[in-house]
Amino acid sequence: MVDPLGVTTDDLGGPYDAILALYVLINVRQRQTDLALTKIAAALRPGGSFYVSIQDSNGELPGDYRMVCWPHDEFSVRLVRAGFSIERHERHVDCDDHAWSSYIARKL
């Protein structure tokens, strides 16, 4: 059995060596993104890795599900402010012509 975990509301535990967040932070409202990144950083050991992807656009997109997007420059600033160094950034376009940014970041 798996219990749901809220990245902005629950204790994330740790310290972990790495955290993977694919298609996770796109569900966190923009105003709560800094909180989520700070909690993720706190759950990692010093030098721990964080791999995250986020749609490379701006704002909260309408639709059946919340889709929160960040431009690369703005999301990078948030990662650094939360206590990460960005080791690698890649941008790719999916089959629906949406741009995504993926980051490998390390906790300072």
XYZ file of N, CA and C in Angstrom:
324
model
N 0.842 -1.179 0.000
C 0.000 0.000 0.000
C 0.889 1.244 0.000
N 0.463 2.244 -0.722
C 1.181 3.501 -0.811
C 0.279 4.605 -0.281
N 0.840 5.446 0.596
C 0.087 6.589 1.111
C 0.419 7.816 0.287
N -0.590 8.638 -0.039
C -0.303 9.871 -0.770
C 0.539 10.815 0.091
N 1.370 11.591 -0.559
C 2.250 12.526 0.121
C 2.119 13.883 -0.548
N 1.802 14.900 0.231
C 1.673 16.254 -0.300
C 2.988 16.996 -0.170
N 3.574 17.388 -1.290
C 4.892 18.020 -1.286
C 4.879 19.379 -0.584
N 3.727 19.998 -0.437
C 3.659 21.286 0.260
C 3.074 21.157 1.663
N 2.445 20.027 1.995
C 1.752 19.906 3.274
C 2.347 18.866 4.218
N 3.036 17.868 3.713
C 3.525 16.766 4.539
C 5.027 16.839 4.782
N 5.457 16.164 5.851
C 6.880 15.998 6.121
C 7.420 15.016 5.081
N 8.445 15.397 4.360
C 8.975 14.553 3.296
C 9.982 13.523 3.804
N 10.345 13.605 5.079
C 11.288 12.630 5.630
C 12.703 12.941 5.189
N 13.519 11.904 5.150
C 14.899 12.050 4.720
C 15.848 11.901 5.888
N 17.093 12.147 5.705
C 17.671 12.691 4.465
C 17.848 11.604 3.403
N 17.564 11.977 2.173
C 17.669 11.090 1.025
C 18.898 11.450 0.193
N 19.382 10.474 -0.559
C 20.481 10.726 -1.486
C 19.989 11.405 -2.754
N 18.728 11.128 -3.126
C 18.185 11.695 -4.365
C 16.663 11.746 -4.284
N 16.096 12.688 -5.005
C 14.643 12.799 -5.153
C 14.355 13.015 -6.630
N 13.377 12.287 -7.142
C 12.952 12.360 -8.530
C 11.543 12.944 -8.563
N 11.339 14.005 -9.330
C 10.029 14.652 -9.414
C 9.678 14.897 -10.882
N 9.208 13.862 -11.546
C 8.768 13.984 -12.935
C 7.252 14.147 -12.936
N 6.771 15.194 -13.572
C 5.331 15.478 -13.638
C 4.731 15.626 -12.247
N 5.494 16.177 -11.301
C 5.015 16.398 -9.942
C 4.757 17.877 -9.705
N 5.773 18.714 -9.915
C 5.631 20.135 -9.595
C 4.703 20.871 -10.550
N 4.325 20.241 -11.663
C 3.332 20.860 -12.543
C 1.958 20.910 -11.878
N 1.804 20.189 -10.758
C 0.544 20.188 -10.016
C 0.580 21.088 -8.791
N 1.676 21.780 -8.568
C 1.830 22.676 -7.422
C 1.635 24.105 -7.904
N 0.719 24.808 -7.287
C 0.450 26.195 -7.693
C 1.732 27.020 -7.656
N 1.823 28.005 -8.541
C 3.030 28.826 -8.608
C 3.353 29.455 -7.257
N 2.356 29.913 -6.542
C 2.615 30.577 -5.259
C 3.150 29.608 -4.199
N 3.064 28.293 -4.437
C 3.555 27.299 -3.485
C 4.839 26.604 -3.961
N 5.328 26.970 -5.125
C 6.496 26.299 -5.689
C 7.741 26.508 -4.833
N 7.977 27.715 -4.348
C 9.153 27.960 -3.508
C 9.102 27.111 -2.244
N 7.928 26.990 -1.626
C 7.765 26.143 -0.449
C 8.107 24.692 -0.776
N 7.588 24.184 -1.893
C 7.855 22.802 -2.285
C 9.352 22.573 -2.504
N 10.015 23.488 -3.206
C 11.445 23.326 -3.470
C 12.261 23.384 -2.177
N 11.874 24.246 -1.246
C 12.572 24.338 0.035
C 12.399 23.048 0.831
N 11.201 22.476 0.815
C 10.961 21.213 1.522
C 11.733 20.063 0.876
N 11.818 20.058 -0.430
C 12.583 19.022 -1.122
C 14.059 19.146 -0.758
N 14.581 20.360 -0.759
C 15.980 20.570 -0.378
C 16.230 20.097 1.052
N 15.298 20.375 1.953
C 15.458 19.966 3.353
C 15.443 18.447 3.507
N 14.789 17.748 2.596
C 14.703 16.286 2.669
C 15.937 15.583 2.085
N 16.822 16.351 1.447
C 18.032 15.772 0.845
C 19.229 15.953 1.770
N 20.139 15.008 1.732
C 21.405 15.171 2.449
C 22.243 16.185 1.675
N 23.222 16.826 2.320
C 24.115 17.729 1.578
C 24.765 16.973 0.411
N 24.735 17.567 -0.749
C 25.261 16.927 -1.949
C 24.268 16.012 -2.645
N 23.063 15.865 -2.074
C 22.038 15.013 -2.674
C 21.551 15.566 -4.004
N 21.048 14.678 -4.838
C 20.612 15.050 -6.183
C 19.097 15.200 -6.274
N 18.686 16.132 -7.110
C 17.266 16.369 -7.376
C 17.091 16.423 -8.880
N 16.257 15.523 -9.413
C 15.953 15.524 -10.842
C 14.499 15.932 -10.986
N 14.251 16.987 -11.751
C 12.905 17.529 -11.882
C 12.663 17.969 -13.321
N 11.422 17.819 -13.755
C 11.028 18.359 -15.059
C 9.801 19.238 -14.859
N 9.737 20.286 -15.656
C 8.628 21.241 -15.572
C 8.358 21.760 -16.983
N 7.100 21.989 -17.304
C 6.801 22.521 -18.631
C 7.371 23.924 -18.743
N 8.075 24.179 -19.826
C 8.768 25.448 -20.057
C 7.808 26.413 -20.745
N 7.038 27.099 -19.924
C 6.062 28.079 -20.385
C 5.838 29.020 -19.201
N 4.726 29.711 -19.164
C 4.504 30.613 -18.048
C 3.065 30.544 -17.581
N 2.877 30.388 -16.282
C 1.550 30.483 -15.704
C 0.913 29.155 -15.395
N -0.359 29.234 -15.046
C -1.172 28.069 -14.754
C -2.152 27.899 -15.907
N -2.035 26.783 -16.608
C -2.834 26.557 -17.805
C -4.213 26.019 -17.437
N -5.258 26.494 -18.125
C -6.616 26.007 -17.855
C -6.790 24.596 -18.409
N -7.815 23.919 -17.913
C -8.120 22.585 -18.405
C -8.692 21.727 -17.300
N -8.859 20.442 -17.577
C -9.423 19.514 -16.603
C -8.520 19.344 -15.389
N -7.213 19.473 -15.596
C -6.237 19.326 -14.521
C -5.375 20.575 -14.463
N -4.944 20.930 -13.254
C -4.045 22.081 -13.104
C -2.716 21.735 -13.761
N -2.205 22.652 -14.531
C -0.914 22.488 -15.180
C -0.141 23.771 -14.933
N 0.864 23.696 -14.081
C 1.654 24.859 -13.719
C 2.961 24.819 -14.488
N 3.283 25.918 -15.119
C 4.464 25.995 -15.980
C 5.371 27.123 -15.505
N 6.659 26.970 -15.793
C 7.650 27.994 -15.463
C 8.602 28.189 -16.622
N 8.922 29.431 -16.970
C 10.005 29.660 -17.921
C 11.325 29.216 -17.280
N 12.240 28.734 -18.091
C 13.521 28.211 -17.602
C 14.216 29.179 -16.658
N 14.350 30.441 -17.047
C 15.078 31.410 -16.218
C 14.448 31.560 -14.835
N 13.132 31.627 -14.767
C 12.450 31.818 -13.487
C 12.542 30.583 -12.607
N 12.410 29.401 -13.199
C 12.485 28.178 -12.394
C 13.912 27.964 -11.892
N 14.901 28.282 -12.708
C 16.301 28.161 -12.294
C 16.589 29.020 -11.067
N 16.082 30.243 -11.071
C 16.272 31.138 -9.926
C 15.670 30.510 -8.673
N 14.518 29.898 -8.799
C 13.863 29.275 -7.654
C 14.667 28.086 -7.131
N 15.222 27.294 -8.025
C 16.065 26.175 -7.583
C 17.265 26.677 -6.776
N 17.929 27.687 -7.293
C 19.110 28.240 -6.613
C 18.707 28.840 -5.264
N 17.606 29.568 -5.241
C 17.139 30.188 -4.000
C 16.786 29.137 -2.938
N 16.349 27.952 -3.368
C 15.993 26.877 -2.433
C 17.223 26.133 -1.917
N 18.410 26.437 -2.467
C 19.625 25.807 -1.955
C 20.236 24.777 -2.871
N 19.954 24.863 -4.168
C 20.500 23.920 -5.142
C 21.498 24.605 -6.070
N 22.431 23.825 -6.563
C 23.227 24.256 -7.714
C 22.728 23.433 -8.896
N 22.590 24.065 -10.034
C 22.095 23.359 -11.220
C 23.292 22.733 -11.932
N 23.288 21.413 -11.986
C 24.380 20.680 -12.610
C 24.147 20.515 -14.114
N 22.881 20.377 -14.474
C 22.560 20.153 -15.895
C 21.127 20.609 -16.168
N 20.940 21.204 -17.324
C 19.610 21.600 -17.790
C 19.474 21.134 -19.228
N 18.352 20.512 -19.524
C 18.043 20.126 -20.907
C 16.626 20.570 -21.222
N 16.443 20.991 -22.452
C 15.116 21.399 -22.923
C 14.735 20.486 -24.070
N 13.519 19.982 -24.054
C 13.051 19.134 -25.154
C 11.589 19.457 -25.450
N 11.156 19.088 -26.634
C 9.781 19.313 -27.072
C 9.124 17.949 -27.237
N 7.939 17.783 -26.615
C 7.257 16.495 -26.671
C 6.432 16.354 -27.959
N 5.745 15.232 -28.080
C 4.988 14.935 -29.299
C 3.798 15.874 -29.502
N 3.377 16.578 -28.448
C 2.291 17.553 -28.562
C 2.814 18.970 -28.754
N 4.113 19.082 -29.034
C 4.775 20.357 -29.281
C 4.858 21.254 -28.033
N 4.907 20.621 -26.837
C 5.104 21.355 -25.583
C 6.569 21.279 -25.203
N 7.128 22.411 -24.820
C 8.529 22.451 -24.391
C 8.607 22.103 -22.903
N 9.629 21.304 -22.550
C 9.869 20.896 -21.166
C 11.321 21.187 -20.808
N 11.537 21.592 -19.572
C 12.889 21.741 -19.041
C 13.099 20.672 -17.991
N 14.229 19.997 -18.068
C 14.619 19.001 -17.073
C 15.918 19.459 -16.430
N 16.000 19.263 -15.124
C 17.153 19.733 -14.364
C 17.722 18.610 -13.509
N 19.026 18.547 -13.428
C 19.696 17.792 -12.389
C 20.335 18.849 -11.503
N 19.888 18.879 -10.262
C 20.370 19.875 -9.309
C 20.961 19.148 -8.099
N 21.897 19.796 -7.459
C 22.548 19.221 -6.278
C 22.355 20.163 -5.100
N 21.984 19.566 -3.941
C 21.819 20.372 -2.746
C 23.184 20.863 -2.270
N 23.281 22.143 -2.010
C 24.535 22.715 -1.525
C 24.784 22.332 -0.076
